[in-house]
């Protein structure tokens, strides 16, 4: 009986060691304290290189919105497919397409020092304000990114130079058919411009969906990761 209990304990311990983790951390970037969460995949091995996603929350980009994008859109699929997800909250309440962007690229360099990231590059993704921020951060730091995914989102204060900066990345843009905001025109225009430069840039209208897209949440979040996988294969049409 004792032997069976011992075996059961060993099996439980092994299972726990393979279970994916969500870590809550802070880093000091210059004088700015950054709170962030890290999702590690099932069976994480620190000696192995993994693909990685920089995830940015919507709305005020607080830790609550970080939890939202992780739980709705990224965590389960990342754990299963073997991705690391890094999700910072906006420092001092300053959005990532505004003054909060000052933490980049130093924050990315710190993450690359902590984890083995394939090719030293991230996918960047987020909903709403997170999508806008994803475009903004990728455009300002293109050497660190493979793809941009916004659901929805577009380039903040777009210019030819900003769009040219992301023209070698895969770009995936999703917007609800019933979205009350004026996302559609700008997103479609930017996707068309990027395609004209030869990159994969997809603009998808989600039928019957409002601003918050259920078609990319839960089990449907696999669609986001299909885009990440496409980017790993190449981004030229």
Coordinates of C-alpha atoms in Angstrom, one line a residue:
X1 CA 0.0 0.0 0.0
X2 CA 2.8 2.4 0.9
X3 CA 4.5 1.6 -2.4
X4 CA 1.3 2.5 -4.3
X5 CA 1.0 5.8 -2.4
X6 CA 4.6 6.6 -3.3
X7 CA 4.1 5.8 -6.9
X8 CA 1.0 8.0 -7.0
X9 CA 2.9 10.8 -5.4
X10 CA 5.7 10.6 -8.0
X11 CA 3.2 10.6 -10.8
X12 CA 1.4 13.6 -9.4
X13 CA 4.7 15.5 -9.0
X14 CA 5.7 14.7 -12.5
X15 CA 2.3 15.9 -13.8
X16 CA 2.7 19.1 -11.9
X17 CA 6.2 19.7 -13.3
X18 CA 4.8 19.4 -16.8
X19 CA 1.8 21.6 -16.2
X20 CA 2.0 25.0 -17.9
X21 CA 2.7 28.0 -15.7
X22 CA 1.6 31.6 -15.6
X23 CA 4.1 33.8 -13.9
X24 CA 3.5 37.3 -12.6
X25 CA 6.7 39.4 -12.7
X26 CA 8.0 42.9 -12.7
X27 CA 11.0 44.5 -14.4
X28 CA 12.6 47.9 -14.0
X29 CA 13.1 49.5 -17.4
X30 CA 15.1 52.7 -16.8
X31 CA 13.0 54.4 -14.1
X32 CA 9.8 52.7 -15.1
X33 CA 8.4 49.6 -13.3
X34 CA 6.7 47.2 -15.7
X35 CA 4.3 44.5 -14.5
X36 CA 3.8 41.6 -16.8
X37 CA 2.7 38.0 -17.0
X38 CA 4.4 35.1 -18.7
X39 CA 2.7 32.0 -20.0
X40 CA 5.0 29.0 -20.3
X41 CA 4.0 26.0 -22.4
X42 CA 3.3 22.5 -21.3
X43 CA 6.5 20.7 -20.4
X44 CA 8.6 23.9 -20.6
X45 CA 12.3 23.3 -20.9
X46 CA 14.5 26.4 -20.3
X47 CA 17.2 24.9 -22.5
X48 CA 14.9 24.8 -25.5
X49 CA 14.0 27.7 -27.8
X50 CA 10.3 28.5 -28.2
X51 CA 8.3 30.8 -30.5
X52 CA 6.9 33.7 -28.5
X53 CA 4.1 36.2 -28.5
X54 CA 4.1 39.7 -27.1
X55 CA 0.5 40.2 -26.1
X56 CA -1.0 43.6 -25.4
X57 CA -4.4 44.1 -23.6
X58 CA -7.2 46.2 -24.9
X59 CA -8.9 49.2 -23.2
X60 CA -6.7 50.8 -20.5
X61 CA -4.1 48.0 -20.9
X62 CA -4.1 47.2 -17.2
X63 CA -3.3 43.8 -15.6
X64 CA -7.0 43.0 -15.8
X65 CA -7.0 43.4 -19.6
X66 CA -3.8 41.4 -19.7
X67 CA -5.7 38.6 -17.9
X68 CA -8.5 39.0 -20.4
X69 CA -6.4 38.5 -23.5
X70 CA -4.5 35.6 -22.0
X71 CA -7.6 33.8 -20.8
X72 CA -9.9 34.5 -23.8
X73 CA -7.4 34.3 -26.6
X74 CA -3.9 33.0 -26.0
X75 CA -3.1 31.0 -22.9
X76 CA -4.7 27.6 -23.7
X77 CA -3.5 27.4 -27.2
X78 CA 0.0 28.6 -26.3
X79 CA 0.3 26.0 -23.6
X80 CA -0.8 23.3 -26.1
X81 CA 1.2 24.4 -29.1
X82 CA 4.4 25.3 -27.3
X83 CA 4.5 29.1 -27.3
X84 CA 5.8 31.5 -24.6
X85 CA 3.5 34.5 -24.2
X86 CA 4.7 37.7 -22.5
X87 CA 2.0 40.2 -21.6
X88 CA 2.9 43.5 -20.0
X89 CA 0.5 46.0 -18.5
X90 CA 0.8 49.7 -19.6
X91 CA 3.4 51.4 -17.3
X92 CA 1.9 54.2 -15.1
X93 CA -1.4 53.8 -17.0
X94 CA 0.2 55.2 -20.2
X95 CA -1.0 53.3 -23.3
X96 CA 1.5 51.4 -25.5
X97 CA 0.7 53.5 -28.6
X98 CA 1.5 56.6 -26.5
X99 CA 4.1 57.1 -23.8
X100 CA 4.0 53.5 -22.6
X101 CA 5.9 52.5 -25.7
X102 CA 9.0 54.0 -24.1
X103 CA 9.8 50.6 -22.4
X104 CA 10.6 49.2 -25.9
X105 CA 13.0 47.8 -27.1
X106 CA 14.7 47.5 -23.7
X107 CA 11.9 45.3 -22.3
X108 CA 12.2 43.0 -25.2
X109 CA 15.9 42.7 -24.7
X110 CA 15.3 41.7 -21.1
X111 CA 12.8 39.0 -22.1
X112 CA 15.3 37.7 -24.7
X113 CA 17.9 37.4 -21.9
X114 CA 15.5 35.5 -19.7
X115 CA 14.1 33.0 -22.2
X116 CA 15.3 31.3 -25.3
X117 CA 13.1 32.7 -28.1
X118 CA 13.3 31.3 -31.6
X119 CA 15.3 33.6 -33.9
X120 CA 15.1 36.3 -31.3
X121 CA 11.8 37.6 -32.6
X122 CA 8.2 37.8 -31.4
X123 CA 4.7 37.7 -32.8
X124 CA 2.8 40.7 -31.4
X125 CA -1.0 40.6 -30.9
X126 CA -3.8 42.3 -29.2
X127 CA -7.5 43.4 -29.3
X128 CA -8.7 47.0 -29.8
X129 CA -6.2 49.3 -28.1
X130 CA -4.0 46.3 -27.9
X131 CA -4.2 45.9 -31.7
X132 CA -3.4 49.6 -32.2
X133 CA -0.5 49.2 -29.8
X134 CA 0.7 46.1 -31.6
X135 CA 1.0 48.0 -34.9
X136 CA 2.7 50.9 -33.2
X137 CA 5.3 48.9 -31.3
X138 CA 6.1 46.6 -34.2
X139 CA 6.5 49.6 -36.5
X140 CA 8.9 51.3 -34.1
X141 CA 10.9 48.1 -33.4
X142 CA 10.6 46.0 -36.6
X143 CA 13.8 44.0 -36.0
X144 CA 12.1 42.2 -33.0
X145 CA 8.9 41.0 -34.7
X146 CA 7.7 38.3 -37.2
X147 CA 4.0 39.2 -37.4
X148 CA 1.3 41.7 -36.2
X149 CA -2.2 40.5 -35.3
X150 CA -4.9 42.9 -34.4
X151 CA -8.5 41.9 -33.5
X152 CA -9.3 44.7 -34.3
X153 CA -6.6 47.4 -34.7
X154 CA -4.6 49.5 -37.2
X155 CA -1.5 51.7 -37.3
X156 CA -1.9 54.7 -35.0
X157 CA -1.3 57.9 -37.0
X158 CA -0.3 55.9 -40.1
X159 CA 2.4 57.0 -42.5
X160 CA 4.2 55.4 -45.4
X161 CA 7.3 55.1 -43.3
X162 CA 5.5 53.3 -40.4
X163 CA 3.7 50.9 -42.8
X164 CA 6.9 50.3 -44.7
X165 CA 8.6 49.3 -41.4
X166 CA 6.2 46.3 -41.0
X167 CA 6.0 45.4 -44.7
X168 CA 8.1 42.3 -44.3
X169 CA 6.0 40.9 -41.4
X170 CA 2.8 38.9 -41.8
X171 CA -0.2 41.0 -40.8
X172 CA -3.5 39.7 -39.7
X173 CA -6.4 42.1 -39.1
X174 CA -9.9 41.0 -37.8
X175 CA -12.9 43.3 -37.2
X176 CA -16.5 42.6 -36.3
X177 CA -19.1 43.1 -39.0
X178 CA -21.2 45.0 -36.4
X179 CA -18.4 47.0 -34.8
X180 CA -19.7 50.4 -33.9
X181 CA -16.3 52.0 -34.3
X182 CA -14.8 53.2 -37.5
X183 CA -12.2 50.5 -37.8
X184 CA -13.2 49.0 -41.2
X185 CA -11.9 51.6 -43.6
X186 CA -8.5 52.2 -42.1
X187 CA -7.8 48.5 -41.6
X188 CA -8.8 47.6 -45.1
X189 CA -6.7 50.4 -46.6
X190 CA -3.6 49.4 -44.6
X191 CA -4.0 45.8 -45.5
X192 CA -4.2 46.7 -49.2
X193 CA -1.1 48.9 -49.0
X194 CA 0.9 46.1 -47.3
X195 CA -0.3 43.5 -49.9
X196 CA 0.9 45.9 -52.6
X197 CA 4.4 45.6 -51.0
X198 CA 4.3 41.8 -51.4
X199 CA 3.7 40.8 -47.8
X200 CA 0.9 38.5 -46.5
X201 CA -1.7 41.0 -45.1
X202 CA -5.1 39.6 -44.4
X203 CA -8.2 41.7 -43.5
X204 CA -11.1 39.6 -42.2
X205 CA -14.6 40.8 -41.4
X206 CA -16.1 38.6 -38.7
X207 CA -19.7 38.0 -39.7
X208 CA -22.3 38.9 -37.0
X209 CA -19.7 40.0 -34.5
X210 CA -19.5 43.3 -32.5
X211 CA -16.3 44.9 -31.3
X212 CA -15.4 42.0 -28.9
X213 CA -14.8 39.0 -31.2
X214 CA -16.1 35.7 -29.9
X215 CA -14.9 34.1 -33.1
X216 CA -11.3 34.4 -32.0
X217 CA -11.9 33.4 -28.3
X218 CA -11.8 30.0 -26.5
X219 CA -11.6 27.1 -28.9
X220 CA -11.7 29.5 -31.8
X221 CA -8.4 31.1 -30.7
X222 CA -6.7 28.4 -32.8
X223 CA -7.2 30.8 -35.8
X224 CA -4.8 33.3 -34.2
X225 CA -2.2 30.6 -33.9
X226 CA -2.7 29.5 -37.4
X227 CA -1.6 33.0 -38.4
X228 CA 1.5 32.8 -36.2
X229 CA 2.4 29.4 -37.8
X230 CA 2.0 31.0 -41.2
X231 CA 4.5 33.7 -40.2
X232 CA 7.0 31.2 -39.2
X233 CA 6.9 29.7 -42.7
X234 CA 7.4 33.1 -44.4
X235 CA 5.5 36.3 -45.1
X236 CA 5.9 37.0 -48.8
X237 CA 3.0 36.5 -51.2

